[in-house]
Coordinates of C-alpha atoms and ligand atoms in Angstrom, one line a residue:
M1 CA 0.1 0.2 -0.1
C2 CA 1.3 4.1 -0.1
G3 CA 4.9 4.1 0.8
I4 CA 7.1 7.4 2.0
V5 CA 10.1 8.7 1.7
G6 CA 11.7 11.8 3.3
I7 CA 15.1 13.3 3.4
V8 CA 16.9 16.6 5.0
S9 CA 20.4 16.8 4.2
D10 CA 23.2 18.3 3.4
R11 CA 23.7 16.8 0.8
P12 CA 20.3 16.7 -2.4
V13 CA 18.2 14.3 -2.3
S14 CA 15.8 13.2 -5.5
A15 CA 17.9 10.4 -6.1
R16 CA 17.6 8.7 -2.7
L17 CA 13.7 9.3 -2.3
V18 CA 13.4 7.3 -5.7
E19 CA 15.7 4.7 -4.4
G20 CA 13.1 4.4 -1.3
L21 CA 10.4 4.3 -3.2
I22 CA 12.0 1.4 -4.9
R23 CA 12.3 -0.4 -1.6
L24 CA 8.6 0.2 -1.3
E25 CA 7.2 -1.1 -4.2
Y26 CA 6.7 -4.6 -3.0
R27 CA 3.8 -2.3 -1.1
G28 CA 2.2 -2.5 -4.1
Y29 CA 1.6 0.9 -5.7
D30 CA -0.3 2.6 -9.4
S31 CA 1.6 6.2 -8.8
A32 CA 4.8 8.1 -8.1
G33 CA 6.3 11.2 -7.0
I34 CA 8.5 13.5 -5.3
A35 CA 8.6 17.8 -4.9
V36 CA 11.4 18.7 -3.3
V37 CA 12.8 22.0 -1.8
N38 CA 15.2 23.9 -3.8
G39 CA 15.9 27.7 -2.7
Q40 CA 13.1 28.5 -5.6
G41 CA 10.5 27.1 -3.9
I42 CA 8.7 23.7 -3.6
V43 CA 8.8 21.7 -7.0
R44 CA 7.5 18.6 -7.7
R45 CA 7.3 15.5 -10.4
R46 CA 4.5 13.2 -9.9
A47 CA 3.6 10.5 -12.8
P48 CA 0.8 7.6 -12.8
G49 CA 1.9 3.7 -13.3
K50 CA 5.7 3.0 -11.7
I51 CA 8.8 4.7 -10.7
V52 CA 9.8 4.2 -14.3
N53 CA 7.3 6.2 -14.9
L54 CA 8.6 9.2 -12.4
Q55 CA 12.5 8.8 -13.7
S56 CA 12.1 8.8 -17.0
E57 CA 9.8 12.4 -16.1
L58 CA 12.6 14.0 -13.3
N59 CA 15.2 12.9 -17.3
S60 CA 13.0 15.3 -18.9
A61 CA 13.2 17.5 -15.7
P62 CA 15.1 17.6 -13.4
I63 CA 14.3 18.6 -9.9
D64 CA 17.0 18.3 -7.0
G65 CA 17.1 20.0 -3.2
T66 CA 18.4 18.7 0.1
C67 CA 15.0 18.6 1.5
G68 CA 11.7 16.7 0.1
I69 CA 8.9 14.0 0.4
A70 CA 8.2 10.9 -1.8
H71 CA 5.6 9.0 -2.4
T72 CA 4.4 6.6 -4.1
R73 CA 0.3 5.4 -3.8
W74 CA -2.4 2.7 -3.7
A75 CA -5.3 4.8 -5.2
T76 CA -8.3 5.1 -2.7
H77 CA -10.3 8.1 -4.1
G78 CA -9.7 9.5 -6.8
R79 CA -8.2 7.0 -10.3
P80 CA -4.3 6.3 -10.5
N81 CA -3.3 9.1 -12.7
K82 CA -0.9 12.2 -12.9
E83 CA -3.1 14.4 -10.7
N84 CA -4.7 12.4 -7.9
A85 CA -0.5 11.6 -7.0
H86 CA 1.2 12.6 -4.6
P87 CA 2.5 14.8 -3.2
H88 CA -0.2 17.2 -3.0
Q89 CA 0.9 21.2 -3.6
F90 CA -1.2 23.8 -2.3
G91 CA 0.5 27.2 -1.8
S92 CA 3.8 26.5 -0.5
V93 CA 3.3 23.3 1.4
A94 CA 4.0 20.2 -0.7
I95 CA 2.5 16.3 1.8
V96 CA 2.4 12.8 1.1
H97 CA -0.3 11.0 3.0
N98 CA -1.0 7.0 3.6
G99 CA -4.1 6.2 5.3
I100 CA -7.3 7.1 4.5
I101 CA -8.6 10.4 5.5
E102 CA -12.6 10.0 6.9
N103 CA -13.1 13.8 7.4
F104 CA -12.4 15.5 4.0
K105 CA -15.5 16.1 2.8
P106 CA -16.6 18.5 5.2
L107 CA -13.2 19.7 6.0
R108 CA -12.9 20.1 1.8
E109 CA -16.2 22.3 1.9
E110 CA -14.8 24.1 4.7
L111 CA -12.3 24.9 2.7
A112 CA -14.0 25.5 -0.3
K113 CA -15.9 28.3 1.3
C114 CA -12.9 30.2 2.3
G115 CA -11.7 29.9 -1.2
H116 CA -9.8 27.0 -1.1
V117 CA -9.8 25.7 -5.4
F118 CA -8.6 21.5 -5.3
A119 CA -7.1 20.1 -7.9
T120 CA -7.7 16.7 -7.0
Q121 CA -10.9 13.9 -6.2
T122 CA -7.9 12.6 -3.0
D123 CA -9.4 12.7 0.9
S124 CA -5.5 13.2 1.2
E125 CA -5.0 16.9 -0.7
V126 CA -7.2 18.9 1.5
I127 CA -4.1 18.1 4.6
A128 CA -1.8 20.2 2.4
H129 CA -5.2 22.8 2.3
L130 CA -5.8 23.2 5.7
I131 CA -1.9 23.5 6.3
Q132 CA -1.8 26.2 4.0
Y133 CA -4.8 27.3 6.0
H134 CA -3.3 28.0 9.4
L135 CA 0.1 28.8 7.8
D136 CA -2.1 32.3 6.3
K137 CA -4.0 32.9 9.3
G138 CA -0.1 34.4 11.5
L139 CA 0.4 30.3 12.4
S140 CA 4.2 29.3 12.6
E141 CA 5.3 26.3 10.2
E142 CA 5.0 23.9 13.2
A143 CA 1.7 25.1 14.6
A144 CA 0.1 24.7 11.6
F145 CA 0.9 21.5 10.7
L146 CA -0.4 20.5 14.1
A147 CA -3.5 22.9 14.1
A148 CA -4.4 20.7 10.4
V149 CA -3.6 17.4 11.9
E150 CA -5.5 18.1 14.9
R151 CA -8.9 18.3 12.5
L152 CA -8.2 15.3 10.6
E153 CA -9.8 12.0 11.3
G154 CA -9.2 8.3 10.6
A155 CA -5.9 6.9 9.2
Y156 CA -3.0 8.8 8.9
A157 CA 0.8 8.6 8.2
V158 CA 1.7 12.2 7.2
A159 CA 4.4 14.2 6.1
A160 CA 5.4 17.6 4.6
L161 CA 7.3 20.8 3.8
V162 CA 5.6 23.2 5.1
G163 CA 7.5 26.3 4.1
D164 CA 8.9 27.5 0.7
S165 CA 12.2 27.7 2.2
N166 CA 12.5 25.8 4.9
Q167 CA 14.7 22.9 5.5
T168 CA 12.6 20.4 7.5
L169 CA 10.3 17.6 7.8
F170 CA 6.7 16.9 9.4
A171 CA 4.7 13.8 9.5
A172 CA 2.5 12.5 11.5
R173 CA 0.9 9.4 12.9
H174 CA -2.8 8.2 13.9
G175 CA -3.3 4.7 12.0
S176 CA -0.6 4.1 10.1
P177 CA 3.3 3.5 10.2
L178 CA 6.4 6.3 9.9
V179 CA 9.3 6.1 10.8
V180 CA 12.2 8.4 11.9
G181 CA 16.2 7.5 10.7
F182 CA 19.2 8.9 12.0
G183 CA 22.1 8.6 9.3
D184 CA 25.1 10.9 9.5
G185 CA 24.4 14.4 9.0
E186 CA 21.2 13.4 7.7
M187 CA 17.3 13.1 8.9
F188 CA 14.8 10.6 6.9
I189 CA 11.2 9.8 6.7
G190 CA 9.9 6.0 6.1
S191 CA 6.9 4.5 6.4
D192 CA 8.6 1.7 6.8
A193 CA 12.8 0.5 8.0
F194 CA 12.9 -1.0 5.0
A195 CA 12.5 1.9 2.5
L196 CA 15.5 3.2 5.0
A197 CA 18.0 0.7 5.0
P198 CA 19.9 1.9 2.7
F199 CA 21.1 5.4 4.1
T200 CA 20.7 4.2 7.8
K201 CA 19.5 1.3 9.7
R202 CA 19.0 4.1 13.4
V203 CA 15.2 4.3 14.0
L204 CA 12.4 5.8 16.2
Y205 CA 9.5 4.4 15.5
L206 CA 6.3 6.9 16.0
E207 CA 3.9 5.9 18.1
E208 CA -0.1 6.1 18.1
G209 CA -0.8 10.1 17.5
D210 CA 2.5 11.8 17.6
S211 CA 4.0 14.6 15.8
A212 CA 7.5 14.9 14.6
V213 CA 10.0 18.1 13.1
V214 CA 12.6 16.0 11.5
K215 CA 15.5 18.5 10.9
I216 CA 19.2 18.1 9.4
N217 CA 20.5 17.2 12.6
D218 CA 18.0 15.2 15.4
V219 CA 14.3 15.3 15.9
C220 CA 11.4 16.7 17.6
V221 CA 9.0 14.2 19.0
R222 CA 5.6 15.5 20.8
D223 CA 2.6 12.9 22.2
K224 CA -1.0 12.6 20.7
A225 CA -1.4 15.5 23.9
G226 CA 1.6 17.9 22.6
A227 CA 3.9 17.3 25.2
L228 CA 7.8 17.1 24.7
V229 CA 8.9 12.4 24.3
T230 CA 11.5 10.4 23.9
R231 CA 11.1 7.7 21.4
E232 CA 14.1 4.9 21.8
V233 CA 16.4 4.8 19.0
M234 CA 17.0 0.9 18.2
T235 CA 19.0 -0.5 14.8
A236 CA 16.3 -2.4 12.5
N237 CA 16.3 -5.5 12.2
I238 CA 16.3 -5.4 8.1
S239 CA 18.8 -7.0 5.9
A240 CA 19.9 -3.6 3.9
V241 CA 21.1 -5.0 0.7
M242 CA 17.6 -5.5 -1.3
A243 CA 16.1 -8.7 -1.4
D244 CA 17.0 -9.3 -4.6
K245 CA 16.0 -11.6 -7.0
G246 CA 19.4 -13.9 -7.6
N247 CA 18.3 -15.9 -10.4
Y248 CA 15.3 -15.7 -10.5
R249 CA 12.8 -13.5 -12.6
H250 CA 10.1 -12.8 -10.1
F251 CA 10.7 -12.6 -6.5
M252 CA 7.5 -14.5 -6.7
E253 CA 9.1 -17.7 -8.3
K254 CA 12.8 -16.8 -5.6
E255 CA 10.2 -17.0 -2.7
I256 CA 8.5 -20.1 -3.7
H257 CA 12.0 -21.5 -4.2
E258 CA 12.6 -19.8 -1.0
Q259 CA 10.2 -22.3 1.0
P260 CA 12.4 -25.4 2.8
E261 CA 14.8 -22.9 3.6
A262 CA 12.3 -20.8 5.2
L263 CA 10.6 -22.9 6.7
A264 CA 13.8 -24.9 8.6
R265 CA 14.8 -21.4 10.2
T266 CA 11.2 -21.1 11.8
L267 CA 10.8 -24.8 12.7
A268 CA 14.3 -24.7 14.1
A269 CA 12.8 -22.3 16.2
Y270 CA 10.1 -23.8 17.8
V271 CA 11.6 -26.4 19.0
D272 CA 13.5 -26.9 22.2
S273 CA 16.9 -28.8 21.8
D274 CA 17.1 -29.8 24.8
T275 CA 14.0 -31.7 25.6
N276 CA 12.7 -31.8 21.8
L277 CA 9.4 -30.5 22.2
P278 CA 7.7 -27.2 21.2
M279 CA 8.9 -24.1 23.2
L280 CA 5.8 -21.0 23.1
G281 CA 7.4 -18.5 24.8
D282 CA 5.4 -15.8 26.2
A283 CA 2.3 -17.5 23.9
A284 CA 1.9 -20.3 26.2
P285 CA 0.5 -19.7 29.1
F286 CA -2.5 -17.9 27.1
L287 CA -2.4 -21.6 25.6
K288 CA -2.8 -23.3 28.4
S289 CA -5.3 -21.5 29.8
A290 CA -7.4 -20.7 27.5
D291 CA -11.0 -21.6 27.0
R292 CA -11.7 -20.9 24.2
L293 CA -9.3 -19.7 20.9
V294 CA -10.2 -16.5 18.7
A295 CA -8.1 -16.7 15.9
I296 CA -8.8 -13.5 13.3
A297 CA -6.6 -12.2 10.3
C298 CA -7.3 -11.1 6.3
G299 CA -6.7 -12.8 2.8
T300 CA -4.2 -15.9 2.3
A301 CA -3.3 -15.1 6.4
F302 CA -6.9 -16.1 7.0
L303 CA -6.9 -19.1 5.3
S304 CA -3.4 -20.2 7.3
A305 CA -5.3 -19.9 10.7
S306 CA -9.1 -21.5 9.4
V307 CA -6.5 -25.1 8.8
A308 CA -5.3 -24.1 12.7
K309 CA -8.7 -24.5 13.5
Y310 CA -8.7 -28.2 12.2
W311 CA -5.5 -28.6 14.6
F312 CA -6.2 -26.9 17.0
E313 CA -9.4 -28.6 17.6
A314 CA -8.2 -32.3 17.1
L315 CA -5.4 -32.0 19.1
C316 CA -6.7 -29.5 21.4
G317 CA -9.7 -30.4 21.9
L318 CA -10.4 -26.3 21.7
H319 CA -13.1 -24.4 20.4
V320 CA -11.9 -22.2 17.6
E321 CA -13.4 -19.2 16.5
T322 CA -11.4 -17.8 13.1
D323 CA -12.7 -14.6 11.8
I324 CA -12.4 -12.6 8.9
A325 CA -10.3 -9.1 10.7
S326 CA -12.7 -6.3 8.5
E327 CA -16.0 -8.5 9.6
F328 CA -15.1 -8.9 13.2
R329 CA -14.1 -5.4 14.4
Y330 CA -17.8 -4.7 13.2
R331 CA -20.0 -7.0 14.2
T332 CA -20.0 -6.9 18.3
P333 CA -18.6 -10.6 18.9
A334 CA -19.2 -12.2 21.7
L335 CA -16.2 -13.0 23.3
P336 CA -15.4 -15.3 25.9
D337 CA -14.4 -14.6 29.5
H338 CA -11.1 -16.8 29.5
G339 CA -10.7 -17.2 25.7
A340 CA -6.5 -16.5 24.1
A341 CA -6.8 -14.8 20.3
L342 CA -4.4 -15.4 18.1
F343 CA -3.3 -12.2 15.2
I344 CA -1.7 -13.5 12.3
S345 CA -0.2 -11.7 9.8
Q346 CA 2.6 -11.4 7.5
S347 CA 3.1 -7.3 7.2
G348 CA 1.9 -6.8 11.2
E349 CA 0.3 -3.6 9.6
T350 CA -3.4 -4.9 7.9
A351 CA -5.1 -2.3 9.4
D352 CA -8.4 -4.3 10.2
T353 CA -5.9 -7.3 11.7
L354 CA -4.3 -4.6 14.0
A355 CA -7.7 -3.0 14.8
A356 CA -9.1 -6.6 15.8
M357 CA -6.4 -6.7 17.9
R358 CA -7.0 -2.9 19.7
Y359 CA -11.3 -4.3 20.4
C360 CA -10.0 -8.0 21.8
K361 CA -7.3 -6.1 24.1
R362 CA -9.6 -4.0 25.0
A363 CA -12.0 -6.2 25.5
G364 CA -9.1 -7.7 28.1
M365 CA -8.1 -11.0 26.1
D366 CA -4.7 -12.2 25.8
T367 CA -3.7 -11.5 22.4
I368 CA -0.6 -13.2 20.1
G369 CA 0.6 -12.4 17.5
V370 CA 2.1 -14.7 14.3
L371 CA 4.2 -12.3 12.7
N372 CA 6.4 -11.8 10.4
A373 CA 7.6 -8.0 11.1
P374 CA 9.3 -8.5 14.4
E375 CA 9.4 -4.9 14.2
S376 CA 5.5 -4.3 12.7
S377 CA 2.2 -2.6 15.2
I378 CA 1.1 -6.0 15.8
A379 CA 4.2 -7.3 17.1
R380 CA 4.7 -3.6 18.9
E381 CA 1.0 -4.4 20.6
T382 CA 0.4 -8.3 21.4
S383 CA 0.6 -9.9 24.8
A384 CA 3.1 -12.5 23.1
V385 CA 4.4 -12.5 19.5
L386 CA 5.4 -15.5 17.8
R387 CA 7.4 -14.8 15.0
T388 CA 7.1 -16.6 11.1
L389 CA 11.1 -16.7 9.9
A390 CA 10.1 -16.2 6.4
G391 CA 12.7 -13.1 5.6
P392 CA 12.0 -10.2 3.4
E393 CA 8.4 -10.8 1.5
I394 CA 8.4 -8.6 -1.1
G395 CA 6.4 -10.7 -3.8
V396 CA 2.6 -9.2 -3.4
A397 CA 1.6 -12.2 -3.1
S398 CA 2.1 -14.8 -0.1
T399 CA 3.6 -17.3 -0.4
K400 CA 6.5 -18.7 2.5
A401 CA 5.0 -16.4 4.7
F402 CA 1.9 -18.4 4.2
T403 CA 3.9 -21.8 4.6
A404 CA 5.9 -20.7 7.6
Q405 CA 2.7 -19.1 8.7
L406 CA 1.3 -22.3 8.8
A407 CA 4.3 -24.0 11.1
V408 CA 4.2 -22.2 13.7
L409 CA 0.8 -22.9 14.1
A410 CA 1.8 -26.9 13.5
M411 CA 3.7 -26.3 16.4
C412 CA 1.7 -24.1 18.5
A413 CA -1.0 -26.4 17.9
L414 CA 1.3 -29.4 19.1
G415 CA 2.7 -27.1 22.0
T416 CA -0.9 -26.5 23.3
A417 CA -1.8 -30.2 22.9
H418 CA 1.4 -30.2 24.9
I419 CA 0.4 -28.4 28.1
R420 CA -3.0 -29.1 28.5
G421 CA -2.0 -33.0 28.5
R422 CA -4.0 -34.1 25.0
L423 CA -0.6 -35.7 23.6
S424 CA 1.9 -37.6 25.3
E425 CA 5.8 -35.7 24.9
D426 CA 6.4 -38.9 22.6
E427 CA 2.8 -38.3 20.5
V428 CA 4.5 -34.5 20.3
K429 CA 7.7 -35.8 19.3
A430 CA 6.4 -37.9 16.6
H431 CA 5.0 -34.9 15.0
I432 CA 7.8 -32.6 15.8
S433 CA 10.0 -35.6 13.5
A434 CA 6.9 -35.4 11.0
L435 CA 7.1 -31.6 10.9
N436 CA 11.3 -32.1 10.4
A437 CA 10.9 -33.4 7.0
L438 CA 9.1 -30.3 5.7
P439 CA 12.3 -28.8 4.1
K440 CA 12.8 -32.3 2.2
L441 CA 9.3 -32.9 1.9
V442 CA 8.7 -29.2 0.1
Q443 CA 12.0 -29.8 -2.2
Q444 CA 9.8 -32.4 -3.2
A445 CA 6.9 -31.1 -3.9
L446 CA 9.1 -28.5 -5.6
Q447 CA 9.7 -30.8 -8.0
T448 CA 6.8 -30.8 -9.8
K449 CA 7.6 -27.4 -11.2
D450 CA 8.1 -28.9 -15.0
Q451 CA 5.0 -29.9 -14.6
C452 CA 2.4 -27.1 -13.3
E453 CA 4.6 -25.5 -15.8
A454 CA 3.2 -27.8 -18.8
I455 CA -0.7 -27.0 -17.1
A456 CA -0.9 -23.3 -17.1
P457 CA -1.4 -22.9 -20.8
T458 CA -4.4 -25.3 -20.1
L459 CA -5.2 -23.1 -17.5
A460 CA -4.5 -19.6 -19.0
R461 CA -7.2 -20.6 -21.9
A462 CA -9.7 -21.2 -19.0
K463 CA -12.9 -19.3 -18.7
Q464 CA -12.8 -20.0 -14.8
I465 CA -11.2 -22.5 -12.7
F466 CA -12.5 -24.5 -9.8
F467 CA -10.4 -25.9 -6.8
I468 CA -11.5 -27.9 -4.5
G469 CA -10.6 -30.4 -1.1
R470 CA -11.8 -31.3 2.8
G471 CA -10.7 -30.9 5.7
V472 CA -7.4 -29.3 6.4
Y473 CA -7.0 -29.3 2.8
Y474 CA -10.4 -27.5 2.0
P475 CA -9.2 -23.8 3.3
L476 CA -5.8 -24.8 0.5
A477 CA -8.8 -25.3 -1.9
L478 CA -9.7 -21.1 -0.9
E479 CA -5.4 -20.1 -1.0
G480 CA -5.5 -22.1 -4.8
A481 CA -8.4 -20.2 -6.1
L482 CA -6.5 -17.1 -4.2
K483 CA -3.2 -17.1 -5.5
L484 CA -4.0 -18.6 -9.0
K485 CA -6.9 -15.0 -9.2
E486 CA -5.0 -12.8 -8.0
V487 CA -1.8 -13.2 -10.2
T488 CA -3.3 -13.7 -13.2
Y489 CA -7.1 -12.2 -12.9
L490 CA -8.7 -15.2 -14.4
P491 CA -11.7 -16.2 -11.8
A492 CA -10.9 -19.0 -9.9
E493 CA -13.5 -20.4 -6.6
G494 CA -12.5 -22.5 -4.4
Y495 CA -15.3 -24.7 -2.5
A496 CA -15.4 -28.5 -0.1
A497 CA -15.4 -30.5 -2.0
G498 CA -18.7 -31.4 -0.6
E499 CA -20.5 -28.9 -1.2
L500 CA -20.5 -28.6 -5.6
K501 CA -23.9 -30.6 -5.6
H502 CA -25.6 -28.4 -3.6
G503 CA -25.1 -24.7 -6.3
P504 CA -21.7 -24.5 -7.8
I505 CA -21.5 -28.0 -9.8
A506 CA -24.1 -26.2 -12.1
L507 CA -21.0 -24.0 -13.3
I508 CA -19.7 -26.8 -14.7
E509 CA -19.5 -27.0 -18.6
E510 CA -17.2 -29.6 -20.6
G511 CA -13.1 -28.6 -19.9
T512 CA -14.4 -26.8 -17.1
P513 CA -10.4 -27.2 -14.9
V514 CA -10.9 -28.8 -11.6
V515 CA -8.0 -28.6 -9.4
V516 CA -8.4 -31.6 -6.8
I517 CA -6.5 -31.9 -3.1
A518 CA -7.0 -35.0 -1.5
P519 CA -3.6 -36.7 -1.0
T520 CA -4.1 -40.2 1.0
D521 CA -6.6 -39.5 4.3
V522 CA -9.6 -40.1 5.8
L523 CA -11.6 -38.0 2.9
M524 CA -9.8 -39.3 0.3
E525 CA -12.3 -41.5 -1.3
K526 CA -15.7 -39.2 -0.4
T527 CA -13.7 -36.4 -2.7
I528 CA -13.3 -38.8 -5.7
S529 CA -16.2 -39.4 -5.3
N530 CA -17.2 -36.1 -6.4
V531 CA -14.8 -35.6 -8.4
E532 CA -16.1 -38.2 -10.5
E533 CA -19.4 -36.2 -10.2
M534 CA -17.7 -33.6 -11.6
A535 CA -15.8 -35.7 -14.6
A536 CA -19.3 -37.3 -15.3
R537 CA -19.8 -33.6 -16.3
G538 CA -16.7 -32.1 -18.2
A539 CA -14.7 -31.4 -15.9
N540 CA -11.5 -31.2 -16.9
V541 CA -9.6 -32.6 -13.4
I542 CA -6.1 -32.5 -12.6
A543 CA -5.3 -33.9 -9.1
I544 CA -3.1 -33.1 -6.6
T545 CA -1.8 -36.0 -4.8
D546 CA 0.2 -38.6 -3.6
A547 CA 1.7 -42.4 -4.9
A548 CA -0.7 -44.5 -2.6
G549 CA -3.5 -41.2 -3.6
A550 CA -2.8 -41.5 -7.8
E551 CA -4.0 -45.4 -7.5
H552 CA -7.8 -44.2 -6.9
F553 CA -8.1 -41.8 -9.7
T554 CA -9.1 -42.8 -12.4
D555 CA -8.2 -42.3 -16.0
R556 CA -11.2 -39.6 -16.1
T557 CA -7.8 -37.4 -14.3
E558 CA -6.4 -35.1 -16.7
N559 CA -3.1 -34.5 -14.8
I560 CA -1.9 -35.7 -11.5
I561 CA 0.2 -34.1 -10.1
I562 CA 2.0 -36.6 -7.1
L563 CA 3.9 -34.8 -3.9
P564 CA 6.0 -36.8 -1.7
D565 CA 3.8 -38.8 1.6
M566 CA 3.1 -36.2 3.5
T567 CA 3.1 -37.6 7.3
G568 CA 0.9 -35.3 10.6
L569 CA 0.7 -32.1 10.1
T570 CA 2.6 -31.6 7.4
G571 CA 0.1 -32.2 4.1
P572 CA -1.3 -28.4 4.2
I573 CA 2.1 -27.3 3.9
V574 CA 3.2 -29.5 0.5
T575 CA 0.5 -29.3 -1.0
A576 CA 0.9 -25.7 -1.2
I577 CA 3.6 -25.2 -3.3
P578 CA 1.2 -27.0 -6.4
L579 CA -0.8 -25.0 -5.8
Q580 CA 1.6 -22.0 -5.8
L581 CA 3.3 -23.4 -8.9
L582 CA 0.3 -23.4 -10.9
A583 CA -0.6 -20.0 -10.3
Y584 CA 2.6 -18.3 -11.0
Y585 CA 3.4 -20.2 -14.5
T586 CA -0.2 -19.3 -15.1
A587 CA 0.6 -15.6 -14.5
L588 CA 4.0 -15.9 -16.9
T589 CA 1.9 -17.6 -19.5
L590 CA -0.8 -14.6 -19.3
G591 CA 2.0 -12.4 -18.9
T592 CA 1.2 -11.0 -15.6
N593 CA 2.9 -8.5 -13.9
M594 CA 2.6 -11.9 -10.8
D595 CA 5.5 -9.6 -8.2
Q596 CA 2.8 -6.8 -7.6
P597 CA -0.2 -7.5 -9.3
R598 CA -3.0 -5.2 -10.8
N599 CA -4.9 -2.9 -7.9
L600 CA -3.0 -5.2 -5.0
A601 CA -0.8 -3.8 -1.8
K602 CA 1.5 -5.9 -0.4
S603 CA 0.8 -4.0 3.3
V604 CA -3.4 -3.5 3.6
T605 CA -3.3 -0.3 5.7
V606 CA -6.5 0.8 4.8
E607 CA -9.2 -0.5 5.9
Ligands
LIG1 C1 -2.4 -12.7 -1.1 C2 -1.8 -12.1 0.4 C3 -3.4 -11.8 1.4 C4 -2.8 -10.8 2.4 C5 -3.5 -10.5 3.6 C6 -2.8 -10.3 4.9 O1 -1.9 -13.6 -1.6 O2 -0.9 -12.1 0.7 O3 -4.5 -11.8 0.9 O4 -2.9 -12.4 3.0 O5 -3.6 -9.3 2.9 O6 -2.2 -9.4 5.0 P1 -0.8 -10.2 6.0 O7 -0.9 -10.9 6.1 O8 0.2 -8.5 5.7 O9 -1.9 -9.1 6.9

């Protein structure tokens, strides 16, 4: 989602502003721009589409200065064109904004009555007008900025240039993250520490309601009450080297292939090397005493929660409710008195998941984050954090973060079953030994890539594609469909295999691809009966199974993808691999930008 970079320095900043924006590309965006103070005032360049368009704009009409702000915009209000691209400028003010200003309409009307003319359809432009309005009333630059921020409702991270010659960055956050970076004779602002990694790793995270005045050598932070405060300066735990594609064509491809290593790293972090039992750290007491679990997330992370529900209920006898964060937060949920809430998120910044977490916290629940970003807002606010050690995920579609979430949740279910006395030490150890085979199993599953590539043209030609599964493979069917549609734009739906005859089967036509996820388990035979029903109606069946399962599929199955034998809790993790590969190769066939699919953002910081 939108990204912010700001630099105040004794050297020119334009090129580095653009470099910072490039590091934010992974968040997803549809236009970009920069503004600098250049001696004659504030000047800006903006362009729709990718950052290369902004770079050519800058090449044909260069601008530079020693203080500037930059932005990648993911459109919410107003089309993704040049006019609506940030920075927005009014008078001697330029701003960039992440989030949504909910009261922008009344603010615009109020300012229009004072003669302000708006140039864009965005909610954000009103911030520049408000600051200028207060400057015109005679307020100082900082006072004008604070007075403007005071009027904003909704979620925002804002950075501003205020005044035609001021070598200062003004910043404020409420609901969207913002960090201040400390350089050598220069200072930075970024919507995450990753954007600033080439310049500095010494960062300060602004807290909710904070504002900051950033000058070349220092920063002055105020809390939401306006009092001057000191925030801890820390070393950001990220690689300064931008995760690059290595020998791969795309981040998605690279991240799919990184899964054996990511899983090995993640699993190792949860097994006590002395006892060979799961280690759940601060989360253990919450999971031991909870009488109910609530697992809340969005998108693919919600599907991890959905798999975990099967595991926790079967292994721990613990009732688990799963909820989509955007639904949970607005439906006045009845919460258990002694429950624990799990929040699963790659970014740890998803606005709805963050709000749901705060809701549970206010209700007195124990909150546990299952998170890939250790310095994220959710990580900083939950009572306990279980980290997924997938490493930075740059491709917008979640791949290694998903399987790492499943690995942590599997360990979590096993550890909980153990501390609640539902599984003996030996039973837990047997499960762990099965999980420890995951890096190897996933490596074997990656060898289905040529077969997935060969199937891709069939999917690419299809009008519509179905994914079906039962039990733990039902959420996997949903994930297969989600992955395919987000990177290929093809209509794809996932269903519980037993549900098809209650409606969706009406959509099956001659040749409709149906991807069936059915490795050997107690439900496999039932799924295969459903496959027969589909094949009888002309479906083009693509089965994902194991060697024993393959024996049960009839010759009416067009393609059988055979995975290694999967025991214990490994099945959903290993079956994710061919689903990701099918999505990747179909996108490759169609020529879509699978690393940055249209309309999507990596970190969804607006609701
Ligand atoms: C799909 C995908 C999204 C995210 C969702 C939640 O491939 O990546 O559905 O899973 O936006 O994001 P996080 O995990 O950052 O909360």
